[in-house]
PDB file of C-alpha atoms in Angstrom:
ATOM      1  CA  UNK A   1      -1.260 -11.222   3.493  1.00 82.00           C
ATOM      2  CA  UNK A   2       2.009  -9.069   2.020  1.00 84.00           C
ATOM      3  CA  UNK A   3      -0.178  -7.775  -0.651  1.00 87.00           C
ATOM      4  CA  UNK A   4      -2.933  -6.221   1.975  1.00 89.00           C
ATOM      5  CA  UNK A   5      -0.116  -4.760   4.505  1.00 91.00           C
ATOM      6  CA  UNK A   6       2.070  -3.500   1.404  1.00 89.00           C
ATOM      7  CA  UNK A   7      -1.769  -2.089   0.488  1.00 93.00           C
ATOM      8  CA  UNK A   8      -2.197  -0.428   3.949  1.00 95.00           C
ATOM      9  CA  UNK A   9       0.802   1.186   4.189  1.00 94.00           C
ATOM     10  CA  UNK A  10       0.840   2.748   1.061  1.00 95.00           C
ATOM     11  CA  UNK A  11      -2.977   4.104   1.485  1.00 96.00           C
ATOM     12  CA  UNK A  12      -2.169   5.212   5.154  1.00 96.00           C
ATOM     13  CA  UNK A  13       0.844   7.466   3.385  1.00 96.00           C
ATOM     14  CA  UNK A  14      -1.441   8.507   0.710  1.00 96.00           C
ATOM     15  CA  UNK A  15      -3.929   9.143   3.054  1.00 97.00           C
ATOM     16  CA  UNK A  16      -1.831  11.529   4.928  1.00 96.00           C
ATOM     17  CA  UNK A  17      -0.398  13.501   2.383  1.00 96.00           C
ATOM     18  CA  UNK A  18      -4.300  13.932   1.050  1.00 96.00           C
ATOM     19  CA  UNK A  19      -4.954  15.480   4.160  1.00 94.00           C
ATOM     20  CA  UNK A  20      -1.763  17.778   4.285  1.00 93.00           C
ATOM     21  CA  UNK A  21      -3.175  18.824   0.503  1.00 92.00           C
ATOM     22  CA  UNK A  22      -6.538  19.502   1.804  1.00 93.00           C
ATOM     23  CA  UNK A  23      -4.781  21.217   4.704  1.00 87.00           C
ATOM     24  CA  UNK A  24      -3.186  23.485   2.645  1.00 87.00           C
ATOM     25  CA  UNK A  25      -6.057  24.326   0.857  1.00 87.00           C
ATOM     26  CA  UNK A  26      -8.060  25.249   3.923  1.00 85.00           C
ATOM     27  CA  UNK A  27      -5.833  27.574   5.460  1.00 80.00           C
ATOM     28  CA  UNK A  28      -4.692  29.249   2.156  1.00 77.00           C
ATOM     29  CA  UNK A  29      -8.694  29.817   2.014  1.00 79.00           C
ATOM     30  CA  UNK A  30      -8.021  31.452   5.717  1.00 76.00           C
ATOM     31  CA  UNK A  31      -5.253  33.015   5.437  1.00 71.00           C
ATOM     32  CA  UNK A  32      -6.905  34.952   2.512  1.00 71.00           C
ATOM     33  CA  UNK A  33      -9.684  36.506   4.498  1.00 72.00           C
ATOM     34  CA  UNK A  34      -9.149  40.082   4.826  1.00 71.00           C
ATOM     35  CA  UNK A  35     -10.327  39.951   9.061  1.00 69.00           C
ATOM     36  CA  UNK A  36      -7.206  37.241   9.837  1.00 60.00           C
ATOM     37  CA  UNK A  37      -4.586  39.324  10.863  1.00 60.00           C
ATOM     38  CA  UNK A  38      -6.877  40.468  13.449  1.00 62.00           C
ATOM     39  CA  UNK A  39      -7.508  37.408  14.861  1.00 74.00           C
ATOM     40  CA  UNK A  40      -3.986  36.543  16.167  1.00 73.00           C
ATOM     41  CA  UNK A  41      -5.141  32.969  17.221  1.00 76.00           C
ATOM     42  CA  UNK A  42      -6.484  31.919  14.246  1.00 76.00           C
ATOM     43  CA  UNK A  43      -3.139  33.270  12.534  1.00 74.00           C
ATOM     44  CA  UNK A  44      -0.488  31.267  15.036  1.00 80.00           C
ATOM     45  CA  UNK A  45      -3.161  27.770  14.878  1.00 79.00           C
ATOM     46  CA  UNK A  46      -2.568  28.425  11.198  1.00 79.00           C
ATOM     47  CA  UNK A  47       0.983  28.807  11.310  1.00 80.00           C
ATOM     48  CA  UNK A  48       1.097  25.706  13.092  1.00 85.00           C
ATOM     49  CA  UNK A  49      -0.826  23.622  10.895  1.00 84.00           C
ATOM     50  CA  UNK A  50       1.490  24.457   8.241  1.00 84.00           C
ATOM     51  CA  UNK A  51       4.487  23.709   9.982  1.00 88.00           C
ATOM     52  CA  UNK A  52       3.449  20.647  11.111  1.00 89.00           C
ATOM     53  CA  UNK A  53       2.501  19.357   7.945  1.00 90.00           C
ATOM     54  CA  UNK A  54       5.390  20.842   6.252  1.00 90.00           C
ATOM     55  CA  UNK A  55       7.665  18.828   8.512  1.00 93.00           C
ATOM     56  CA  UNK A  56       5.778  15.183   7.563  1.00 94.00           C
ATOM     57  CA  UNK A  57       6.087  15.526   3.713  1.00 95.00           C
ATOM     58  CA  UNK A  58       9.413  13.612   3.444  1.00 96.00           C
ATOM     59  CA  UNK A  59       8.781  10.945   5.710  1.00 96.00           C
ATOM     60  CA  UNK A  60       5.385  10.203   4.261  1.00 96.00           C
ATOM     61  CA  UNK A  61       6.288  10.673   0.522  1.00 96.00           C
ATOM     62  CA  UNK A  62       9.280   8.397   1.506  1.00 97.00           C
ATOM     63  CA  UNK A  63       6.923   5.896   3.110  1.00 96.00           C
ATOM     64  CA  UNK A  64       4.773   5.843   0.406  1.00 96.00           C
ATOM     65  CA  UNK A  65       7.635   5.029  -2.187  1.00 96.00           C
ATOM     66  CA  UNK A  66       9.163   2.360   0.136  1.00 95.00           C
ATOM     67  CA  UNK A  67       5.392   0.762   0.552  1.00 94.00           C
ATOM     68  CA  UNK A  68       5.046   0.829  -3.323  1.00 93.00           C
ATOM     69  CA  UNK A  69       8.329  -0.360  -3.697  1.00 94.00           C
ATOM     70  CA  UNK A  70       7.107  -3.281  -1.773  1.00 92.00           C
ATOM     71  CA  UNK A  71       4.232  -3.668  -3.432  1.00 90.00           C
ATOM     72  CA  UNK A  72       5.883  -3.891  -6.947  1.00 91.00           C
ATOM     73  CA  UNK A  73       8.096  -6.383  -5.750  1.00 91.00           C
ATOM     74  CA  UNK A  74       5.381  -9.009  -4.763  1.00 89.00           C
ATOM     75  CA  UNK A  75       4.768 -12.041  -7.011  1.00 84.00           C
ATOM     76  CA  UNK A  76       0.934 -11.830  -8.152  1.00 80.00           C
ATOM     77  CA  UNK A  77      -1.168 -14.093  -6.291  1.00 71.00           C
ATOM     78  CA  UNK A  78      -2.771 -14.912  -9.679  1.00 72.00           C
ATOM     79  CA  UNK A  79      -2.007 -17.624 -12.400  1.00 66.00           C
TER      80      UNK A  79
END
């Protein structure tokens, strides 16, 4: 039972930074479209995308060393 919640936690981080990396990607691929600048929607949802994922990259890569941690502190459940 440690071994599959020390598991989920450490894919849920992983997960999450995945999809701040795929994020990234999408609105760099946005952002580089010469018509953005005059869509000033699309430019501020953009903008706050960004910012919103910049601000969870700590705590996530922080969870995701504290779940590995945990993870390479269990005894195998193999003998």
């Amino acid at each position: 039972k440690a071994l599959s919640k020390a598991l989920e936690k450490l894919q849920s981080a992983m997960g999450k930074l995945n999809d701040i990396r795929v994020h990234e990607s999408l609105v760099n691929d946005i952002a580089c479209q010469p018509t953005i600048t005059k869509h000033r929607e699309t430019s501020l949802a953009v903008a706050l995308v960004k910012k919103k994922d910049q601000k969870s990259i700590k705590p996530l890569l922080a969870a995701a060393a504290k779940a590995g941690g945990r993870l390479a502190r269990l005894e195998p459940f193999w003998k």
